[in-house]
XYZ file of C-alpha atoms in Angstrom:
678
model
C 54.210 -60.697 -47.799
C 56.437 -57.639 -47.475
C 55.383 -54.756 -49.711
C 58.017 -52.561 -51.385
C 58.045 -48.939 -50.242
C 59.250 -45.956 -52.210
C 59.883 -42.501 -50.742
C 60.415 -39.498 -52.979
C 61.896 -36.297 -51.552
C 61.040 -33.313 -53.632
C 63.320 -30.294 -53.490
C 61.392 -27.138 -53.499
C 62.897 -23.924 -54.772
C 61.464 -20.547 -55.124
C 61.443 -18.730 -58.435
C 61.490 -15.060 -58.933
C 58.572 -13.717 -60.866
C 59.957 -10.239 -61.183
C 57.958 -9.030 -58.212
C 59.589 -7.885 -55.018
C 58.625 -9.697 -51.821
C 58.758 -8.359 -48.326
C 61.583 -9.380 -46.047
C 59.182 -11.117 -43.602
C 57.589 -13.202 -46.347
C 60.992 -14.263 -47.631
C 62.162 -15.340 -44.162
C 58.913 -17.309 -43.565
C 59.358 -19.060 -46.902
C 62.954 -20.070 -46.148
C 62.010 -21.371 -42.695
C 59.459 -23.705 -44.379
C 62.022 -24.849 -46.898
C 64.436 -25.576 -44.094
C 61.805 -27.600 -42.199
C 60.928 -29.604 -45.316
C 64.593 -30.312 -45.839
C 65.004 -31.648 -42.291
C 61.905 -33.864 -42.606
C 63.041 -35.087 -45.993
C 66.464 -35.894 -44.641
C 65.021 -37.864 -41.730
C 62.708 -39.771 -44.059
C 65.568 -40.614 -46.359
C 67.606 -41.890 -43.413
C 64.675 -44.014 -42.179
C 64.185 -45.554 -45.604
C 67.877 -46.312 -45.865
C 67.952 -47.983 -42.462
C 64.777 -49.974 -43.287
C 66.314 -51.189 -46.532
C 69.499 -52.264 -44.750
C 67.534 -54.161 -42.075
C 65.224 -55.767 -44.622
C 68.175 -56.987 -46.640
C 69.847 -58.450 -43.555
C 68.490 -61.997 -42.804
C 66.735 -62.478 -39.461
C 68.809 -64.315 -36.941
C 67.337 -67.754 -36.322
C 65.955 -68.394 -32.858
C 66.062 -72.204 -32.432
C 64.875 -72.066 -28.841
C 61.762 -70.060 -29.772
C 61.130 -72.350 -32.738
C 61.302 -75.458 -30.521
C 58.870 -73.898 -28.053
C 56.430 -73.020 -30.844
C 56.664 -76.559 -32.213
C 55.864 -78.038 -28.800
C 52.826 -75.792 -28.494
C 51.679 -76.632 -32.011
C 51.858 -80.376 -31.372
C 49.933 -80.015 -28.113
C 47.212 -78.001 -29.828
C 46.948 -80.552 -32.631
C 46.355 -83.265 -30.049
C 43.782 -81.063 -28.306
C 41.849 -80.573 -31.542
C 42.603 -76.894 -32.070
C 44.033 -77.178 -35.564
C 43.841 -73.468 -36.396
C 45.865 -72.471 -33.341
C 48.295 -75.314 -34.049
C 48.838 -73.881 -37.520
C 49.519 -70.431 -36.067
C 52.213 -71.772 -33.722
C 53.741 -73.854 -36.519
C 53.928 -70.702 -38.624
C 55.628 -68.954 -35.722
C 58.144 -71.774 -35.556
C 58.906 -71.393 -39.267
C 59.338 -67.655 -38.802
C 61.652 -68.178 -35.841
C 63.824 -70.701 -37.710
C 63.065 -70.682 -41.474
C 65.730 -73.305 -42.218
C 64.381 -75.917 -39.811
C 62.779 -78.605 -41.969
C 60.796 -80.117 -39.115
C 58.994 -76.813 -38.519
C 57.912 -76.720 -42.163
C 56.815 -80.372 -41.995
C 54.735 -79.651 -38.882
C 53.140 -76.669 -40.600
C 52.274 -78.973 -43.515
C 50.706 -81.392 -41.032
C 48.455 -78.661 -39.647
C 47.411 -77.688 -43.168
C 46.493 -81.328 -43.818
C 44.376 -81.409 -40.652
C 42.592 -78.297 -41.935
C 42.020 -79.840 -45.373
C 44.323 -77.512 -47.330
C 46.271 -79.786 -49.660
C 47.845 -77.031 -51.759
C 49.390 -75.253 -48.787
C 50.503 -78.569 -47.297
C 52.338 -79.552 -50.476
C 54.151 -76.199 -50.557
C 55.345 -76.591 -46.967
C 56.487 -80.162 -47.604
C 58.591 -78.898 -50.497
C 60.153 -76.305 -48.200
C 60.706 -78.928 -45.528
C 62.645 -81.252 -47.821
C 64.586 -78.314 -49.252
C 65.577 -77.460 -45.677
C 66.861 -80.972 -45.036
C 63.777 -82.831 -43.800
C 64.156 -86.551 -44.628
C 62.035 -87.238 -47.774
C 61.307 -90.758 -46.492
C 59.331 -89.164 -43.680
C 57.174 -87.208 -46.127
C 55.708 -89.820 -48.521
C 52.514 -90.343 -46.503
C 52.111 -86.589 -46.070
C 52.538 -85.892 -49.781
C 49.985 -88.639 -50.485
C 47.517 -86.927 -48.160
C 48.141 -83.533 -49.772
C 47.527 -84.911 -53.249
C 44.385 -86.722 -52.122
C 43.031 -83.405 -50.832
C 43.769 -81.999 -54.289
C 41.609 -84.750 -55.851
C 44.550 -86.683 -57.329
C 43.721 -90.160 -56.028
C 46.102 -91.911 -58.431
C 49.116 -89.908 -57.243
C 48.030 -90.373 -53.634
C 47.929 -94.157 -54.006
C 51.333 -94.256 -55.662
C 52.954 -92.024 -53.084
C 51.348 -93.770 -50.093
C 52.870 -97.060 -51.246
C 56.356 -95.527 -50.823
C 55.916 -94.807 -47.116
C 58.293 -96.719 -44.804
C 56.868 -99.137 -42.174
C 57.025 -96.465 -39.485
C 54.265 -94.520 -41.259
C 52.396 -97.507 -42.699
C 49.208 -96.866 -40.704
C 48.854 -93.311 -41.973
C 49.714 -94.417 -45.509
C 47.194 -97.266 -45.475
C 44.439 -94.871 -44.405
C 45.254 -92.481 -47.225
C 45.361 -95.377 -49.666
C 41.927 -96.548 -48.535
C 40.485 -93.061 -48.984
C 42.053 -92.887 -52.440
C 40.450 -96.225 -53.374
C 37.076 -94.894 -52.241
C 37.629 -91.739 -54.290
C 38.290 -93.950 -57.326
C 34.970 -95.727 -56.744
C 36.311 -98.954 -55.232
C 34.388 -98.592 -51.992
C 34.264 -102.320 -51.047
C 38.041 -102.637 -51.280
C 38.551 -99.390 -49.366
C 36.350 -100.639 -46.534
C 38.106 -103.988 -46.500
C 41.529 -102.342 -46.274
C 40.426 -100.321 -43.251
C 38.664 -103.286 -41.644
C 41.833 -105.372 -41.919
C 43.821 -102.508 -40.434
C 41.407 -102.166 -37.521
C 41.467 -105.900 -36.872
C 45.189 -105.493 -36.233
C 44.871 -102.205 -34.345
C 41.344 -101.616 -33.015
C 42.445 -98.469 -31.121
C 43.232 -96.473 -34.281
C 40.742 -93.595 -33.969
C 41.732 -92.038 -37.295
C 41.066 -95.307 -39.135
C 37.633 -95.610 -37.519
C 36.887 -92.027 -38.573
C 37.953 -92.751 -42.151
C 35.821 -95.889 -42.248
C 32.859 -93.912 -40.918
C 33.227 -91.301 -43.662
C 33.451 -93.932 -46.400
C 30.393 -95.739 -45.036
C 28.445 -92.477 -44.812
C 29.330 -91.586 -48.407
C 28.162 -95.059 -49.472
C 24.773 -94.587 -47.784
C 25.443 -96.985 -44.910
C 24.110 -94.780 -42.151
C 24.092 -97.418 -39.418
C 27.649 -98.493 -40.188
C 28.824 -94.866 -40.232
C 27.195 -94.151 -36.869
C 28.867 -97.181 -35.326
C 32.322 -96.386 -36.740
C 32.309 -92.697 -35.827
C 31.168 -93.569 -32.321
C 34.179 -95.868 -31.936
C 36.494 -93.159 -33.261
C 35.263 -90.588 -30.765
C 35.374 -93.039 -27.878
C 39.114 -93.367 -28.530
C 39.864 -89.747 -29.471
C 37.233 -87.170 -28.618
C 39.349 -84.403 -30.155
C 39.277 -85.746 -33.707
C 37.556 -82.803 -35.404
C 36.834 -84.670 -38.639
C 35.066 -87.399 -36.670
C 33.183 -84.863 -34.530
C 32.035 -82.995 -37.633
C 30.868 -86.216 -39.276
C 28.991 -87.153 -36.097
C 27.303 -83.753 -36.212
C 26.183 -84.430 -39.779
C 24.936 -87.908 -38.890
C 22.986 -86.544 -35.914
C 21.412 -83.991 -38.260
C 20.308 -86.787 -40.599
C 19.259 -89.133 -37.822
C 17.461 -86.796 -35.437
C 17.107 -83.394 -37.077
C 18.555 -79.945 -37.484
C 18.143 -78.693 -33.939
C 19.666 -81.822 -32.407
C 22.805 -81.425 -34.490
C 23.583 -77.852 -33.433
C 25.203 -78.739 -30.066
C 27.440 -81.224 -31.875
C 28.656 -78.610 -34.341
C 29.154 -76.211 -31.447
C 31.262 -78.828 -29.668
C 33.579 -78.897 -32.684
C 33.825 -75.119 -32.794
C 34.460 -74.937 -29.038
C 37.685 -76.828 -29.722
C 38.560 -74.842 -32.848
C 36.432 -71.792 -33.558
C 37.767 -71.555 -37.116
C 37.552 -75.184 -38.225
C 36.319 -74.621 -41.750
C 34.410 -77.835 -42.497
C 32.340 -77.543 -39.330
C 31.710 -73.819 -39.864
C 30.241 -74.393 -43.328
C 27.923 -77.206 -42.221
C 26.988 -75.301 -39.076
C 26.102 -72.216 -41.129
C 23.935 -74.237 -43.515
C 22.131 -75.896 -40.607
C 21.517 -72.559 -38.901
C 20.010 -71.248 -42.122
C 17.646 -74.220 -42.395
C 16.550 -73.645 -38.800
C 15.910 -69.967 -39.571
C 18.710 -68.448 -37.459
C 19.990 -66.198 -40.216
C 22.049 -63.780 -38.125
C 23.966 -66.679 -36.585
C 24.325 -68.172 -40.047
C 25.867 -64.945 -41.336
C 28.344 -64.871 -38.448
C 29.381 -68.470 -39.163
C 29.979 -67.722 -42.850
C 32.096 -64.702 -41.913
C 34.247 -66.901 -39.687
C 34.527 -69.392 -42.538
C 35.792 -66.599 -44.785
C 38.312 -65.625 -42.126
C 39.483 -69.228 -41.917
C 39.603 -69.654 -45.678
C 39.564 -66.300 -47.522
C 37.589 -66.385 -50.741
C 35.621 -69.483 -49.668
C 33.148 -70.333 -52.413
C 30.982 -72.282 -49.958
C 30.674 -69.293 -47.647
C 29.809 -66.932 -50.499
C 27.257 -69.436 -51.796
C 25.545 -69.662 -48.406
C 25.483 -65.880 -48.140
C 23.965 -65.722 -51.628
C 21.252 -68.167 -50.590
C 20.553 -66.104 -47.480
C 20.297 -62.915 -49.531
C 17.929 -64.594 -51.999
C 15.696 -65.813 -49.166
C 15.550 -62.220 -47.906
C 14.516 -61.033 -51.376
C 17.764 -59.124 -52.015
C 18.461 -60.649 -55.414
C 21.027 -58.060 -56.509
C 23.200 -58.835 -53.509
C 22.614 -62.538 -54.047
C 23.870 -62.280 -57.647
C 27.008 -60.457 -56.514
C 27.802 -63.084 -53.888
C 26.905 -65.965 -56.178
C 29.258 -64.624 -58.864
C 32.129 -65.009 -56.379
C 31.186 -68.615 -55.642
C 30.213 -69.831 -59.122
C 33.712 -70.392 -60.611
C 34.498 -72.856 -57.813
C 31.207 -74.605 -57.086
C 30.430 -75.014 -60.793
C 27.355 -77.058 -61.687
C 26.612 -78.570 -58.312
C 22.896 -79.069 -57.559
C 22.768 -76.131 -55.157
C 24.492 -73.843 -57.642
C 22.106 -74.849 -60.432
C 19.064 -74.308 -58.231
C 20.169 -70.881 -57.043
C 21.534 -69.813 -60.426
C 18.247 -70.700 -62.086
C 16.306 -68.817 -59.429
C 18.373 -65.659 -59.901
C 18.024 -65.879 -63.684
C 14.258 -66.384 -63.397
C 13.899 -63.392 -61.090
C 15.771 -61.305 -63.662
C 13.392 -62.439 -66.421
C 16.086 -64.519 -68.162
C 13.802 -67.523 -68.566
C 15.987 -69.449 -70.999
C 18.956 -69.257 -68.623
C 16.741 -70.485 -65.802
C 15.437 -73.314 -67.992
C 18.952 -74.417 -68.922
C 20.103 -74.520 -65.301
C 17.033 -76.241 -63.907
C 17.065 -78.790 -66.726
C 20.695 -79.548 -65.883
C 19.652 -80.016 -62.254
C 16.902 -82.468 -63.224
C 19.395 -84.373 -65.377
C 21.426 -84.841 -62.182
C 18.444 -85.402 -59.875
C 15.419 -86.719 -61.817
C 13.400 -87.066 -58.601
C 13.862 -83.468 -57.464
C 10.261 -82.218 -57.206
C 11.250 -78.627 -56.510
C 13.404 -78.493 -59.628
C 10.614 -79.963 -61.752
C 8.111 -77.456 -60.441
C 10.476 -74.567 -61.173
C 11.358 -75.857 -64.622
C 7.683 -76.297 -65.455
C 6.979 -72.716 -64.391
C 9.891 -71.312 -66.420
C 8.878 -73.244 -69.536
C 5.294 -72.054 -69.133
C 6.494 -68.448 -68.756
C 8.594 -68.798 -71.902
C 5.585 -70.053 -73.901
C 6.595 -73.732 -74.096
C 3.454 -75.289 -72.604
C 4.208 -78.741 -73.998
C 7.692 -78.679 -72.508
C 6.183 -77.585 -69.202
C 3.867 -80.592 -69.207
C 6.773 -82.922 -69.919
C 8.691 -81.499 -66.961
C 5.730 -81.600 -64.572
C 4.261 -84.951 -65.604
C 6.185 -87.156 -63.107
C 5.174 -84.847 -60.248
C 1.579 -84.416 -61.392
C 0.982 -88.175 -61.583
C 1.815 -88.568 -57.903
C -1.100 -88.919 -55.535
C 0.464 -86.363 -53.205
C 1.028 -83.670 -55.847
C 0.693 -80.206 -54.324
C -1.915 -77.713 -55.474
C 0.621 -75.353 -57.037
C 2.065 -78.065 -59.274
C -1.421 -79.170 -60.284
C -2.357 -75.570 -61.055
C 0.706 -75.194 -63.285
C -0.270 -78.337 -65.161
C -3.802 -77.007 -65.615
C -2.467 -73.718 -67.007
C -0.208 -75.600 -69.389
C -3.133 -77.650 -70.666
C -5.098 -74.442 -71.149
C -2.288 -73.067 -73.329
C -2.253 -76.236 -75.430
C -6.037 -75.974 -75.900
C -6.784 -79.166 -73.944
C -9.385 -77.632 -71.667
C -10.870 -80.961 -70.574
C -7.537 -81.967 -69.068
C -7.113 -78.487 -67.647
C -10.441 -78.827 -65.832
C -9.419 -82.169 -64.314
C -6.219 -80.720 -62.905
C -8.005 -77.608 -61.668
C -10.331 -79.905 -59.723
C -7.349 -81.740 -58.239
C -5.673 -78.430 -57.422
C -8.735 -77.329 -55.474
C -8.518 -80.275 -53.079
C -5.297 -82.274 -53.584
C -5.670 -85.922 -52.664
C -2.650 -85.932 -50.367
C -2.123 -89.687 -50.483
C 1.427 -89.669 -49.174
C 4.862 -89.325 -50.687
C 4.834 -91.943 -53.428
C 7.958 -92.849 -55.401
C 8.672 -91.778 -58.951
C 8.304 -94.200 -61.791
C 11.178 -95.195 -64.049
C 11.860 -94.744 -67.742
C 13.098 -98.269 -68.529
C 10.717 -101.204 -68.905
C 10.616 -104.014 -66.363
C 12.566 -106.616 -68.430
C 15.413 -104.130 -68.921
C 15.516 -103.424 -65.202
C 15.441 -107.154 -64.441
C 18.406 -107.703 -66.748
C 20.330 -104.985 -64.910
C 19.760 -106.860 -61.633
C 20.944 -110.137 -63.163
C 24.050 -108.440 -64.526
C 24.916 -106.876 -61.158
C 23.090 -108.852 -58.447
C 25.034 -107.149 -55.642
C 24.334 -103.639 -56.902
C 21.575 -102.126 -54.700
C 20.869 -99.196 -57.036
C 19.819 -101.581 -59.811
C 17.475 -103.378 -57.437
C 15.939 -100.119 -56.243
C 15.124 -99.168 -59.839
C 13.732 -102.643 -60.405
C 11.426 -102.290 -57.383
C 10.064 -99.005 -58.742
C 9.538 -100.588 -62.145
C 7.700 -103.550 -60.632
C 5.444 -101.238 -58.614
C 4.635 -99.196 -61.709
C 3.860 -102.324 -63.729
C 1.619 -103.693 -60.971
C 3.759 -106.701 -59.987
C 3.643 -105.893 -56.292
C 4.481 -109.358 -54.950
C 7.790 -109.470 -56.847
C 8.433 -105.859 -55.835
C 8.049 -106.905 -52.197
C 10.480 -109.789 -52.628
C 13.057 -107.489 -54.214
C 12.581 -104.824 -51.541
C 13.120 -107.394 -48.799
C 16.283 -108.524 -50.580
C 17.579 -104.959 -50.609
C 17.070 -104.665 -46.839
C 19.087 -107.860 -46.314
C 21.774 -106.531 -48.647
C 21.920 -103.075 -47.066
C 20.634 -103.294 -43.479
C 22.222 -99.960 -42.592
C 20.854 -97.948 -45.502
C 17.676 -95.868 -45.028
C 16.883 -96.089 -48.749
C 16.446 -99.851 -48.383
C 13.756 -99.437 -45.732
C 12.055 -96.717 -47.781
C 11.818 -99.081 -50.738
C 10.327 -101.752 -48.489
C 7.884 -99.278 -46.972
C 6.794 -97.986 -50.385
C 6.123 -101.541 -51.528
C 4.131 -102.446 -48.429
C 2.133 -99.218 -48.751
C 1.338 -100.084 -52.380
C 0.009 -103.417 -51.098
C -2.203 -101.600 -48.598
C -0.245 -102.992 -45.626
C 0.111 -99.612 -43.944
C 1.006 -100.808 -40.466
C 3.948 -102.804 -41.807
C 4.879 -99.935 -44.101
C 4.972 -97.583 -41.104
C 7.327 -99.977 -39.318
C 9.657 -99.962 -42.333
C 9.548 -96.174 -42.511
C 10.283 -96.031 -38.777
C 13.421 -98.085 -39.397
C 14.437 -95.635 -42.132
C 13.725 -92.681 -39.826
C 15.992 -94.191 -37.192
C 18.850 -93.690 -39.638
C 17.729 -90.580 -41.544
C 14.727 -88.614 -40.385
C 14.347 -86.272 -43.354
C 11.199 -84.803 -44.879
C 10.421 -87.575 -47.417
C 10.776 -90.202 -44.677
C 8.599 -88.197 -42.297
C 5.864 -87.724 -44.911
C 5.787 -91.425 -45.705
C 5.738 -92.482 -42.048
C 3.059 -89.987 -40.996
C 0.834 -90.972 -43.937
C 1.261 -94.702 -43.300
C 0.570 -94.365 -39.577
C -2.522 -92.268 -40.258
C -3.838 -94.767 -42.807
C -3.165 -97.593 -40.374
C -5.436 -95.873 -37.850
C -2.582 -94.748 -35.632
C -3.283 -91.007 -35.680
C -1.665 -90.390 -32.293
C 1.561 -92.095 -33.391
C 1.435 -90.085 -36.610
C 0.989 -86.878 -34.620
C 3.928 -87.791 -32.382
C 6.163 -88.361 -35.396
C 5.046 -85.089 -36.973
C 5.581 -83.139 -33.743
C 9.046 -84.626 -33.311
C 9.991 -83.693 -36.857
C 8.719 -80.133 -36.459
C 10.653 -79.718 -33.216
C 13.835 -80.401 -35.167
C 12.852 -78.755 -38.454
C 10.639 -75.783 -37.546
C 10.889 -74.256 -41.038
C 9.469 -77.298 -42.870
C 6.529 -76.109 -44.959
C 5.229 -79.623 -45.650
C 5.205 -80.545 -41.968
C 3.534 -77.289 -40.983
C 0.805 -77.802 -43.592
C -0.032 -81.244 -42.235
C -0.048 -79.898 -38.694
C -2.368 -77.052 -39.689
C -4.835 -79.415 -41.388
C -4.958 -81.611 -38.315
C -5.351 -78.584 -36.051
C -8.316 -77.387 -38.120
C -9.837 -80.874 -38.108
C -9.423 -81.022 -34.333
C -10.927 -77.582 -33.755
C -7.619 -76.142 -32.498
C -8.276 -72.820 -34.177
C -5.707 -70.637 -32.459
C -2.952 -73.185 -33.032
C -4.007 -73.537 -36.670
C -3.905 -69.768 -37.174
C -0.425 -69.556 -35.675
C 0.846 -72.382 -37.895
C -0.749 -71.034 -41.068
C 0.435 -67.477 -40.463
C 3.951 -68.804 -40.002
C 3.693 -70.573 -43.359
C 2.404 -67.383 -44.971
C 5.377 -65.424 -43.630
C 7.701 -67.977 -45.209
C 5.957 -68.440 -48.555
C 4.040 -65.231 -49.183
C 0.358 -64.532 -49.782
C -0.201 -66.023 -53.226
C -0.909 -69.622 -52.235
C -4.631 -70.174 -52.806
C -4.880 -73.296 -50.640
C -3.098 -71.537 -47.782
C -5.417 -68.518 -47.978
C -8.461 -70.817 -47.988
C -7.169 -72.600 -44.886
C -6.529 -69.273 -43.157
C -10.077 -68.167 -43.875
C -11.436 -71.374 -42.366
C -9.225 -71.055 -39.290
C -10.267 -67.456 -38.601
C -13.955 -68.495 -38.815
C -13.555 -71.239 -36.209
C -14.106 -71.199 -32.479
C -15.702 -68.795 -30.055
C -13.219 -66.050 -30.909
C -13.914 -66.130 -34.649
C -12.759 -63.175 -36.723
C -15.089 -63.088 -39.770
C -13.602 -59.898 -41.191
C -10.086 -61.324 -41.348
C -11.484 -64.586 -42.705
C -13.303 -62.631 -45.425
C -10.125 -60.770 -46.373
C -8.196 -64.019 -46.855
C -11.031 -65.692 -48.759
C -11.390 -62.681 -51.047
C -7.647 -62.732 -51.747
C -7.829 -66.447 -52.606
C -10.748 -65.865 -54.966
C -8.978 -63.011 -56.726
C -5.991 -65.284 -57.386
C -8.112 -68.205 -58.645
C -11.746 -67.295 -59.420
C -12.363 -70.707 -61.007
C -11.052 -72.611 -58.007
C -14.080 -74.148 -56.240
C -12.325 -74.119 -52.860
C -11.653 -70.382 -53.195
C -15.234 -69.674 -54.319
C -16.574 -71.780 -51.439
C -14.354 -70.047 -48.868
C -15.320 -66.595 -50.166
C -19.002 -67.450 -50.190
C -18.933 -68.953 -46.706
C -17.030 -65.957 -45.298
C -19.605 -63.602 -46.874
C -22.356 -65.654 -45.236
C -20.641 -65.338 -41.852
C -20.591 -61.557 -42.278
C -24.286 -61.432 -43.172
C -24.036 -60.961 -46.962
C -26.075 -63.951 -48.047
C -27.029 -62.671 -51.508
C -23.411 -62.485 -52.610
C -22.613 -65.671 -50.709
C -25.310 -67.607 -52.535
C -23.944 -66.663 -55.961
C -20.422 -67.762 -55.050
C -21.502 -71.014 -53.417
C -23.665 -71.886 -56.444
C -20.620 -71.276 -58.610
C -18.506 -73.531 -56.392
C -21.075 -76.347 -56.601
C -21.243 -75.964 -60.374
C -17.457 -76.377 -60.630
C -17.182 -79.206 -58.069
C -20.619 -80.834 -57.712
C -19.236 -83.873 -55.948
C -17.711 -82.024 -53.027
C -19.735 -82.542 -49.846
C -18.447 -79.454 -48.035
C -19.502 -77.097 -50.837
C -22.996 -78.643 -50.991
C -23.377 -78.338 -47.220
C -22.403 -74.673 -47.284
C -24.827 -73.957 -50.114
C -27.642 -75.751 -48.299
C -26.947 -73.776 -45.119
C -27.172 -70.450 -46.952
C -30.386 -71.462 -48.748
C -32.176 -72.259 -45.491
C -34.896 -69.701 -44.610
């Protein structure tokens, strides 16, 4: 964009003030005036010449434009879409009236996912004489990128036979966007039957399968696409995402880097790469990736959102709010935006705003444990103890509920005056059962869920809900039959194997459950799958296999708190004190020093082994007790640490208190007996 320039030349004159000036002063003054006049005259001439040149149209350079077009096409084929766009822009500059140059620039914008810019260039192309019949499929693509699937379908149907393949692909994507996924997949399958070497069609099919939850089918299709065209950046980016799901965060990084080696400013890969780097804990690299994303797409809401998340993790909430405000108008009420927005509101003491956002998140994702925990805390802070219990109930009923959630529930019961229930949850918070990642229940009754399956027998979501309902009602045999049916219906979907594993685990068939979870992990090795598999393997007596699975997950997801906690517990149980200390200290650095269970574990770890550090152990145990003086685990840890430092009188009082709170706990009784010995 050329800015308009204005130059003002001020004439300066001297005025007589009635005073006489010396001859030298007068001459000096007139020399300055003369110099100003010369400069002003030169400036005026320059402005005049600039205006004349600006008004004169640039002479077209067809030869340069053709050369730029050739380079742009070559770069498109090589997978460097950003550079291809630059050369296409150069071609347009060299010959603004060449319709083909504008059409090529539109094509590069489409490759980069910018439908608005592509549509504008297509308009310029046709205005410059580009044949409109050659643009139908491109317009369809542009409108699809602008979320107008209806217009895309209509326009794609107008494409002549020469561009039928491109148009069919866009039509299939539009069908998927409208929700007709089976038809979209069939259209692409038919197309690939006729032309199995169409890499773009395989890539589109892979994306549709991935969006539908068919991980195995997506992996197969994207592999075929890349075998034909290794420079298809959309396919490479999807493969990176699938590797992240299938194997883990660290494994996916080289795949993202392979995309960015071809095009350092490919926006879609930059955003996913940045998010992955953040989850791995490489925040400086994450920041650099978001800056490149902003260079590729100025004002990117995704990049600002990721920077806001990074700032919040660093505790800089003011900066996070500023960055989030830039992203919020675009990302709207997406789950990530609701989670972060609620967090920022909570940190500012605006509890009702936090409640509204986290409740909206739970409405979208009823099984989101983190959101439920946060909502329960915000409601409790605002004085709505009953509302807090309602929010936390589904999480608290799980056998694997964490100590913090159980503590929140206990505090809520205390506020409602139900101290008997508060005591029960305080006991559970002291030593959580940790019985694995069990599924949520459902709100509808079993007959209603059964009717939904009869109405839509091919709908897997209805069957998944039915399985959960059957498990909750105790009909485990029918739940198993339904879960097995889901696996047959969706053999490439990890959720199907999770449902089967959950059912087998409920039946106590842990070895078979572990096998089902292993099948799910082969498609998506995320935290819920890992927790289920490790628990099932451990219960089946396969501790070494469980440890292998846990170690593999941690190697790919080193920031996972849940995985680190399990590892630390096993390290303590195995007497690996130094390793346990390292793991627990890493957790503390990530989560802070207000987790009672973590502080208790740290105290135990520092007391273990030949190189025990009783003073450090005592400091952690004392901190745990200060946070939760009625927690029997904290009282026991504090008492035992005092005993190890030779303060048995104080230790005895604390251990007696711990036994009084939790008389059935063997460890507390053993510690008390050891201190009482003469």
